[in-house]
Amino acid sequence: MSCLTLALTFTLALSSGGDNPRLAANEVWPNEQSRANSDEWLAIHHDEIRLMRPRLLVLNFANRLTQSSAETKAKALTAIIAEASRYHGYADQDAPAFLKYDIVKVVDLTDHGTPSSSTDGNSSLYPRRANTGINFRYADLFSQKFADLYAIADPGGSGRNLTLKELVARGLVHEVWFFAEQGNQGAPFESVEVKQAYDAKFKKISGKYIQAGNGGADDQPWIGRSLRIAFINASRGPGCEMESLSHSIEGTSNSGAIPYFTKYFIEFAGFNLKDRYGLPFDSFYDHKYEGKLNFPTPTTLEYVLAGQKHQIDYVATGTSVHFPPNARTDYDLDNPQTVMSTIEHFRMHDGPSGKDRAEPWTIAKFAKYLKFAPDCMGPWLVYWRQNFPGLNNKSKDDTGRPMKNWWPFLFY
């Protein structure tokens, strides 16, 4: 069974009963009171939300990708995201999906003729700069030209099609994905977002917005509301896009746009290694160590610095996109070694002396997702996201209160 078939099977399972009829109107977002990204309602009612149904606009610039294939791939990815939003879903079959994307439209922007061989398989509508690096012109997506390509008419009867800024402002679109090819003629960023900035009390900081994606496009305009735009490599599967979108979550933390999220995500992802262990680097992404990491025992981390081996007592946290708890280097999904990790007990304080309980961890933890999201870091990231403090999580913040569900921060 293909990963797309598996993902669509999950889609049917997740949506077989529709939205939970027991949920009140203010427990589902968007709703009549709040329809758009960055609404103040989101922060005020954050803890009441039990289901998010963000509206997704999908664009297809990849000439080889048919309309039906683009639709199938987009649905498969939304199914994987839904599964990954089930808090501890690997262990709790009744855990509800919190993120269930609704696809507004899949827009066919491919060439219907003989495409130019100089565009790496992308259509003539792909908004490109004349270079071979990051060459996607994000600003073009907000133009009236592209509004007419989206062909979503103004319901107010003006007789014109709405621009992307208007679609976001009216809550008709909450996120944009686009299919394209990556090749010798350049590529987009994996995922970009210009995000509204907040203070420590979840209040908007007037006039302040921050690049909060995995990379940042200077030409993506600030439209008064946060908007994430994700590039999907048409030649790869949904697990690779999970990697890109998960880097975007790391980017949101790194940006500091939401101080609460940054504070706790740094701890979860192990981005505080200097403070926690006195290491000469904050995270394994720094690559200041030489060669591969090693785990001589389940509670020992070994690394090489300036030609010298060093060992420390070590218990892994939730770790990061490239580094499962026992990863020896980036993208390591194959290490058979057992390590101790607190990933499944993040901030539960359920271990000795009120610390998070550490348990033996191996790659068997994400084995059930190897066929569901098989490429790139996909299987690890489904499991990784299921350990984020989500709906009904058991984590506590520094005040001893229940940890806020992290998923609504995506649309702050």
Short mmCIF file of C-alpha atoms in Angstrom, two decimals:
data_model
loop_
_atom_site.label_atom_id
_atom_site.label_comp_id
_atom_site.label_asym_id
_atom_site.label_seq_id
_atom_site.Cartn_x
_atom_site.Cartn_y
_atom_site.Cartn_z
CA MET A 1 0.00 0.00 0.00
CA SER A 2 1.46 3.39 -0.99
CA CYS A 3 2.05 6.22 1.47
CA LEU A 4 -0.64 8.25 -0.32
CA THR A 5 -3.15 5.42 0.07
CA LEU A 6 -2.25 5.05 3.74
CA ALA A 7 -2.59 8.78 4.29
CA LEU A 8 -5.98 8.90 2.61
CA THR A 9 -7.09 5.95 4.72
CA PHE A 10 -6.22 8.06 7.77
CA THR A 11 -8.21 10.91 6.24
CA LEU A 12 -11.32 8.78 6.05
CA ALA A 13 -10.85 7.54 9.60
CA LEU A 14 -10.41 11.05 10.93
CA SER A 15 -13.36 12.52 9.05
CA SER A 16 -15.79 9.59 9.06
CA GLY A 17 -18.05 11.25 11.62
CA GLY A 18 -17.48 14.86 10.63
CA ASP A 19 -16.71 17.37 13.36
CA ASN A 20 -17.58 16.22 16.84
CA PRO A 21 -21.26 17.21 17.24
CA ARG A 22 -20.70 17.72 20.96
CA LEU A 23 -18.30 20.61 20.37
CA ALA A 24 -19.70 24.08 21.00
CA ALA A 25 -19.30 26.74 18.33
CA ASN A 26 -16.53 28.53 20.25
CA GLU A 27 -14.57 25.25 20.57
CA VAL A 28 -13.96 25.07 16.82
CA TRP A 29 -11.91 27.60 14.84
CA PRO A 30 -12.69 29.34 12.54
CA ASN A 31 -16.15 30.24 13.76
CA GLU A 32 -18.67 33.08 13.52
CA GLN A 33 -16.76 35.19 16.03
CA SER A 34 -13.30 34.57 14.60
CA ARG A 35 -12.50 33.71 11.03
CA ALA A 36 -9.02 35.04 10.28
CA ASN A 37 -5.39 34.53 11.30
CA SER A 38 -4.13 36.77 14.12
CA ASP A 39 -7.61 37.56 15.42
CA GLU A 40 -7.42 38.65 19.05
CA TRP A 41 -10.11 36.03 19.70
CA LEU A 42 -7.49 33.29 19.25
CA ALA A 43 -5.39 34.41 22.20
CA ILE A 44 -8.40 35.19 24.40
CA HIS A 45 -10.09 31.83 23.76
CA HIS A 46 -6.97 29.75 23.19
CA ASP A 47 -7.69 27.26 25.96
CA GLU A 48 -11.28 26.65 24.80
CA ILE A 49 -10.38 25.53 21.26
CA ARG A 50 -10.70 21.79 20.72
CA LEU A 51 -10.52 21.64 16.94
CA MET A 52 -8.96 23.82 14.25
CA ARG A 53 -10.07 23.61 10.61
CA PRO A 54 -7.73 26.02 8.81
CA ARG A 55 -8.58 26.76 5.18
CA LEU A 56 -5.85 25.89 2.75
CA LEU A 57 -5.16 27.30 -0.71
CA VAL A 58 -3.00 24.99 -2.86
CA LEU A 59 -1.20 26.11 -6.02
CA ASN A 60 0.42 23.83 -8.59
CA PHE A 61 3.32 25.15 -10.69
CA ALA A 62 4.79 21.68 -11.46
CA ASN A 63 4.06 20.82 -15.08
CA ARG A 64 4.32 17.07 -14.61
CA LEU A 65 1.81 17.06 -11.75
CA THR A 66 -1.76 16.61 -12.93
CA GLN A 67 -4.67 18.27 -11.19
CA SER A 68 -5.82 14.98 -9.69
CA SER A 69 -2.29 14.13 -8.51
CA ALA A 70 -1.91 17.53 -6.88
CA GLU A 71 -5.23 17.09 -5.09
CA THR A 72 -4.27 13.60 -3.93
CA LYS A 73 -0.88 14.72 -2.64
CA ALA A 74 -2.39 17.69 -0.79
CA LYS A 75 -5.03 15.49 0.85
CA ALA A 76 -2.36 12.99 1.88
CA LEU A 77 -0.32 15.68 3.57
CA THR A 78 -3.34 17.10 5.43
CA ALA A 79 -4.07 13.58 6.68
CA ILE A 80 -0.53 13.17 8.00
CA ILE A 81 -0.71 16.57 9.74
CA ALA A 82 -4.02 15.57 11.32
CA GLU A 83 -2.58 12.31 12.62
CA ALA A 84 0.47 14.16 13.94
CA SER A 85 -1.78 16.55 15.90
CA ARG A 86 -3.22 13.71 18.01
CA TYR A 87 -1.60 14.19 21.41
CA HIS A 88 0.17 10.91 22.27
CA GLY A 89 -1.78 9.33 19.43
CA TYR A 90 0.82 6.57 19.07
CA ALA A 91 -0.43 5.19 22.39
CA ASP A 92 -4.01 6.54 22.62
CA GLN A 93 -6.19 5.38 19.74
CA ASP A 94 -8.99 7.69 20.94
CA ALA A 95 -6.89 10.86 20.92
CA PRO A 96 -8.69 13.34 18.63
CA ALA A 97 -7.00 15.11 15.74
CA PHE A 98 -6.69 18.81 16.50
CA LEU A 99 -5.61 20.12 13.07
CA LYS A 100 -7.93 19.14 10.22
CA TYR A 101 -7.19 21.27 7.17
CA ASP A 102 -9.96 22.07 4.70
CA ILE A 103 -8.68 22.51 1.15
CA VAL A 104 -10.40 25.56 -0.32
CA LYS A 105 -9.08 25.06 -3.83
CA VAL A 106 -6.26 23.42 -5.77
CA VAL A 107 -5.34 25.93 -8.48
CA ASP A 108 -3.86 24.52 -11.69
CA LEU A 109 -1.07 26.90 -12.75
CA THR A 110 0.71 24.47 -15.06
CA ASP A 111 1.48 25.01 -18.74
CA HIS A 112 -0.92 23.21 -21.02
CA GLY A 113 1.37 22.82 -23.99
CA THR A 114 5.08 22.28 -24.54
CA PRO A 115 6.86 23.70 -21.47
CA SER A 116 10.23 25.37 -21.72
CA SER A 117 13.14 23.08 -20.87
CA SER A 118 14.86 25.93 -19.02
CA THR A 119 12.41 26.05 -16.11
CA ASP A 120 13.21 22.71 -14.43
CA GLY A 121 9.67 21.52 -15.02
CA ASN A 122 7.97 24.55 -13.48
CA SER A 123 5.37 26.44 -15.44
CA SER A 124 5.70 29.82 -17.10
CA LEU A 125 3.50 31.19 -14.29
CA TYR A 126 6.09 30.31 -11.63
CA PRO A 127 7.12 33.80 -10.42
CA ARG A 128 10.88 33.57 -10.76
CA ARG A 129 13.83 35.85 -10.34
CA ALA A 130 16.68 35.56 -12.84
CA ASN A 131 19.02 33.57 -10.63
CA THR A 132 19.67 29.97 -9.62
CA GLY A 133 19.37 30.33 -5.86
CA ILE A 134 16.21 31.22 -3.97
CA ASN A 135 14.34 32.63 -6.94
CA PHE A 136 10.65 32.62 -6.06
CA ARG A 137 8.98 36.07 -6.03
CA TYR A 138 6.57 35.76 -3.10
CA ALA A 139 5.14 39.24 -3.59
CA ASP A 140 3.57 38.14 -6.87
CA LEU A 141 1.19 35.81 -5.04
CA PHE A 142 -0.51 38.90 -3.56
CA SER A 143 -1.10 40.61 -6.93
CA GLN A 144 -4.36 41.03 -8.81
CA LYS A 145 -2.85 38.93 -11.60
CA PHE A 146 -2.66 35.96 -9.25
CA ALA A 147 -6.04 36.82 -7.72
CA ASP A 148 -7.51 36.26 -11.18
CA LEU A 149 -5.67 32.94 -11.41
CA TYR A 150 -7.07 31.86 -8.02
CA ALA A 151 -10.49 32.91 -9.35
CA ILE A 152 -12.17 33.23 -5.96
CA ALA A 153 -14.83 35.87 -6.55
CA ASP A 154 -15.63 38.64 -4.12
CA PRO A 155 -18.81 37.44 -2.38
CA GLY A 156 -19.72 41.10 -1.93
CA GLY A 157 -20.56 41.29 -5.61
CA SER A 158 -17.84 43.70 -6.74
CA GLY A 159 -17.32 41.60 -9.85
CA ARG A 160 -13.60 41.03 -9.23
CA ASN A 161 -11.55 38.24 -7.71
CA LEU A 162 -10.11 38.63 -4.23
CA THR A 163 -6.37 39.08 -3.71
CA LEU A 164 -4.49 36.86 -1.28
CA LYS A 165 -4.42 39.67 1.29
CA GLU A 166 -8.21 39.95 1.06
CA LEU A 167 -8.68 36.19 1.23
CA VAL A 168 -6.64 36.06 4.44
CA ALA A 169 -8.30 39.13 5.96
CA ARG A 170 -11.75 37.62 5.40
CA GLY A 171 -10.74 34.24 6.80
CA LEU A 172 -11.31 32.50 3.49
CA VAL A 173 -7.67 31.31 3.45
CA HIS A 174 -5.39 30.65 6.43
CA GLU A 175 -2.37 29.04 4.78
CA VAL A 176 -0.90 28.57 1.29
CA TRP A 177 0.97 25.56 -0.10
CA PHE A 178 2.39 25.34 -3.58
CA PHE A 179 3.85 22.51 -5.64
CA ALA A 180 6.99 23.20 -7.66
CA GLU A 181 10.15 21.45 -8.83
CA GLN A 182 13.57 22.12 -7.32
CA GLY A 183 16.42 21.98 -9.81
CA ASN A 184 19.26 23.77 -11.54
CA GLN A 185 17.14 26.87 -12.12
CA GLY A 186 16.59 27.55 -8.41
CA ALA A 187 13.91 26.96 -5.85
CA PRO A 188 11.75 28.65 -3.19
CA PHE A 189 12.35 28.63 0.55
CA GLU A 190 10.93 25.52 2.25
CA SER A 191 8.43 27.54 4.25
CA VAL A 192 8.10 31.26 4.92
CA GLU A 193 5.92 33.21 7.31
CA VAL A 194 5.65 36.85 8.25
CA LYS A 195 4.15 36.62 11.72
CA GLN A 196 2.50 39.04 14.11
CA ALA A 197 4.61 39.53 17.24
CA TYR A 198 3.16 39.13 20.75
CA ASP A 199 4.24 40.02 24.26
CA ALA A 200 4.54 37.63 27.21
CA LYS A 201 0.82 38.09 27.96
CA PHE A 202 -0.23 37.10 24.42
CA LYS A 203 -1.06 40.67 23.47
CA LYS A 204 -0.19 41.86 19.98
CA ILE A 205 2.73 44.26 19.79
CA SER A 206 1.37 46.96 17.55
CA GLY A 207 3.26 47.36 14.31
CA LYS A 208 5.71 44.53 15.03
CA TYR A 209 5.97 41.51 12.76
CA ILE A 210 8.75 38.96 12.35
CA GLN A 211 10.09 36.49 9.80
CA ALA A 212 9.12 33.23 11.48
CA GLY A 213 9.43 30.50 8.86
CA ASN A 214 12.26 28.23 7.72
CA GLY A 215 13.99 31.04 5.91
CA GLY A 216 12.54 34.43 5.15
CA ALA A 217 11.53 36.18 1.95
CA ASP A 218 12.11 39.92 2.10
CA ASP A 219 9.49 40.47 -0.57
CA GLN A 220 6.68 38.69 1.29
CA PRO A 221 4.54 41.65 2.32
CA TRP A 222 3.14 42.21 5.77
CA ILE A 223 -0.63 42.09 5.27
CA GLY A 224 -1.70 42.80 8.85
CA ARG A 225 -2.10 39.11 9.66
CA SER A 226 0.27 36.17 9.90
CA LEU A 227 0.51 33.96 6.83
CA ARG A 228 2.55 30.82 6.20
CA ILE A 229 3.45 29.90 2.61
CA ALA A 230 4.96 26.44 2.13
CA PHE A 231 6.78 25.00 -0.88
CA ILE A 232 6.06 21.33 -1.61
CA ASN A 233 8.67 19.61 -3.74
CA ALA A 234 6.57 17.87 -6.40
CA SER A 235 9.22 15.15 -6.81
CA ARG A 236 9.08 14.09 -3.18
CA GLY A 237 6.52 12.61 -0.84
CA PRO A 238 4.59 14.03 2.12
CA GLY A 239 7.20 13.05 4.71
CA CYS A 240 9.62 15.54 3.17
CA GLU A 241 7.04 18.31 3.39
CA MET A 242 6.47 17.37 7.04
CA GLU A 243 10.17 18.10 7.48
CA SER A 244 9.84 21.54 5.88
CA LEU A 245 6.75 22.46 7.90
CA SER A 246 8.37 21.21 11.09
CA HIS A 247 11.42 23.39 10.44
CA SER A 248 8.92 26.22 10.17
CA ILE A 249 7.77 25.43 13.71
CA GLU A 250 11.39 25.61 14.85
CA GLY A 251 11.57 28.92 13.00
CA THR A 252 8.58 30.26 14.91
CA SER A 253 10.34 29.40 18.16
CA ASN A 254 13.63 30.92 17.03
CA SER A 255 11.88 34.13 15.95
CA GLY A 256 10.58 34.87 19.45
CA ALA A 257 7.26 36.00 17.96
CA ILE A 258 5.39 34.26 20.80
CA PRO A 259 7.60 34.33 23.93
CA TYR A 260 5.64 31.60 25.74
CA PHE A 261 6.07 29.18 22.84
CA THR A 262 9.76 30.04 22.43
CA LYS A 263 10.46 29.45 26.12
CA TYR A 264 9.03 25.95 26.24
CA PHE A 265 9.88 24.80 22.73
CA ILE A 266 13.59 25.51 23.35
CA GLU A 267 13.39 23.17 26.33
CA PHE A 268 11.46 20.50 24.44
CA ALA A 269 13.77 20.54 21.40
CA GLY A 270 17.03 20.55 23.34
CA PHE A 271 18.10 23.96 22.11
CA ASN A 272 19.49 24.80 25.57
CA LEU A 273 22.44 22.40 25.77
CA LYS A 274 24.84 25.08 27.02
CA ASP A 275 22.64 25.91 29.99
CA ARG A 276 21.51 22.38 30.69
CA TYR A 277 24.77 20.47 30.27
CA GLY A 278 27.49 23.11 29.95
CA LEU A 279 28.23 22.03 26.39
CA PRO A 280 30.03 24.44 24.03
CA PHE A 281 27.00 24.52 21.72
CA ASP A 282 23.28 25.17 22.20
CA SER A 283 22.00 22.45 19.89
CA PHE A 284 23.24 19.63 17.73
CA TYR A 285 22.45 21.80 14.70
CA ASP A 286 25.50 23.91 15.62
CA HIS A 287 27.85 21.13 14.43
CA LYS A 288 30.73 22.44 16.52
CA TYR A 289 31.53 18.83 17.43
CA GLU A 290 33.55 16.66 15.07
CA GLY A 291 32.18 13.60 13.29
CA LYS A 292 29.25 11.76 14.79
CA LEU A 293 27.73 11.80 18.22
CA ASN A 294 27.81 8.51 20.12
CA PHE A 295 25.90 6.95 23.01
CA PRO A 296 28.16 4.42 24.79
CA THR A 297 25.41 3.82 27.36
CA PRO A 298 21.74 4.85 27.41
CA THR A 299 22.64 7.78 29.67
CA THR A 300 25.97 8.82 28.14
CA LEU A 301 26.59 11.25 25.29
CA GLU A 302 30.01 11.19 23.65
CA TYR A 303 31.28 13.86 21.26
CA VAL A 304 34.63 14.97 19.87
CA LEU A 305 35.86 18.55 20.09
CA ALA A 306 39.31 19.71 18.96
CA GLY A 307 40.33 16.10 18.57
CA GLN A 308 39.43 15.20 22.15
CA LYS A 309 36.63 12.83 23.20
CA HIS A 310 34.24 14.12 25.80
CA GLN A 311 31.50 12.27 27.68
CA ILE A 312 28.65 13.64 29.77
CA ASP A 313 25.71 12.14 31.62
CA TYR A 314 22.85 12.76 29.24
CA VAL A 315 19.10 12.22 28.97
CA ALA A 316 17.50 13.27 25.69
CA THR A 317 14.48 15.58 25.59
CA GLY A 318 12.06 15.80 22.66
CA THR A 319 14.95 16.87 20.41
CA SER A 320 14.53 18.38 16.95
CA VAL A 321 13.56 17.85 13.31
CA HIS A 322 16.91 16.40 12.20
CA PHE A 323 17.80 14.68 15.47
CA PRO A 324 15.69 11.95 17.09
CA PRO A 325 16.81 11.28 20.68
CA ASN A 326 19.50 8.76 19.65
CA ALA A 327 20.61 10.46 16.40
CA ARG A 328 24.35 10.34 15.75
CA THR A 329 24.11 12.99 13.04
CA ASP A 330 21.48 14.80 10.99
CA TYR A 331 18.73 12.63 9.48
CA ASP A 332 19.72 9.53 11.45
CA LEU A 333 16.65 7.26 11.56
CA ASP A 334 18.60 3.99 11.77
CA ASN A 335 20.61 4.00 14.99
CA PRO A 336 19.67 0.82 16.91
CA GLN A 337 21.09 2.14 20.19
CA THR A 338 18.80 2.68 23.18
CA VAL A 339 18.92 6.00 24.99
CA MET A 340 16.97 7.42 27.88
CA SER A 341 14.54 10.18 26.92
CA THR A 342 11.83 12.30 28.51
CA ILE A 343 10.05 13.02 25.21
CA GLU A 344 6.83 11.25 26.21
CA HIS A 345 6.78 12.91 29.64
CA PHE A 346 7.65 16.49 28.72
CA ARG A 347 6.97 18.75 31.72
CA MET A 348 4.75 16.20 33.44
CA HIS A 349 7.09 16.18 36.47
CA ASP A 350 6.14 12.54 37.02
CA GLY A 351 9.58 11.15 37.78
CA PRO A 352 11.86 11.08 40.82
CA SER A 353 12.20 14.41 42.65
CA GLY A 354 9.57 15.94 40.40
CA LYS A 355 11.65 15.63 37.25
CA ASP A 356 10.18 14.42 33.97
CA ARG A 357 10.22 10.64 33.81
CA ALA A 358 12.88 9.23 31.51
CA GLU A 359 12.25 5.99 29.66
CA PRO A 360 14.27 3.80 27.29
CA TRP A 361 13.85 5.11 23.75
CA THR A 362 14.60 3.40 20.43
CA ILE A 363 13.64 3.94 16.80
CA ALA A 364 10.86 1.38 17.31
CA LYS A 365 8.89 4.29 18.79
CA PHE A 366 8.08 5.66 15.32
CA ALA A 367 8.09 2.37 13.38
CA LYS A 368 4.31 2.43 12.90
CA TYR A 369 4.68 5.54 10.73
CA LEU A 370 7.39 4.19 8.40
CA LYS A 371 4.85 3.42 5.66
CA PHE A 372 2.53 6.30 6.46
CA ALA A 373 5.11 9.07 5.93
CA PRO A 374 8.16 7.16 4.67
CA ASP A 375 10.40 9.76 3.06
CA CYS A 376 12.81 12.26 4.62
CA MET A 377 12.22 12.55 8.39
CA GLY A 378 8.48 11.90 8.01
CA PRO A 379 7.97 8.87 10.29
CA TRP A 380 9.94 10.46 13.12
CA LEU A 381 8.11 13.78 12.75
CA VAL A 382 4.62 12.29 13.03
CA TYR A 383 5.66 10.81 16.38
CA TRP A 384 7.62 13.96 17.35
CA ARG A 385 4.62 16.22 16.79
CA GLN A 386 2.36 13.87 18.74
CA ASN A 387 4.52 14.65 21.75
CA PHE A 388 4.02 18.42 21.48
CA PRO A 389 1.75 19.63 24.28
CA GLY A 390 -1.52 19.45 22.37
CA LEU A 391 -5.18 19.06 23.22
CA ASN A 392 -5.66 17.50 26.67
CA ASN A 393 -1.91 17.43 27.30
CA LYS A 394 -0.56 16.60 30.75
CA SER A 395 2.31 19.08 30.81
CA LYS A 396 2.68 21.97 33.25
CA ASP A 397 4.19 25.40 32.72
CA ASP A 398 6.43 27.19 35.22
CA THR A 399 3.41 28.39 37.21
CA GLY A 400 2.14 24.84 37.63
CA ARG A 401 -0.80 25.47 35.31
CA PRO A 402 -1.67 23.19 32.40
CA MET A 403 0.60 23.86 29.43
CA LYS A 404 -1.15 25.70 26.63
CA ASN A 405 -1.90 23.64 23.54
CA TRP A 406 0.85 24.60 21.08
CA TRP A 407 -1.12 24.14 17.86
CA PRO A 408 -3.20 27.37 17.96
CA PHE A 409 0.08 29.35 17.91
CA LEU A 410 0.38 28.39 14.24
CA PHE A 411 -2.38 30.85 13.41
CA TYR A 412 -1.66 33.65 15.92
#
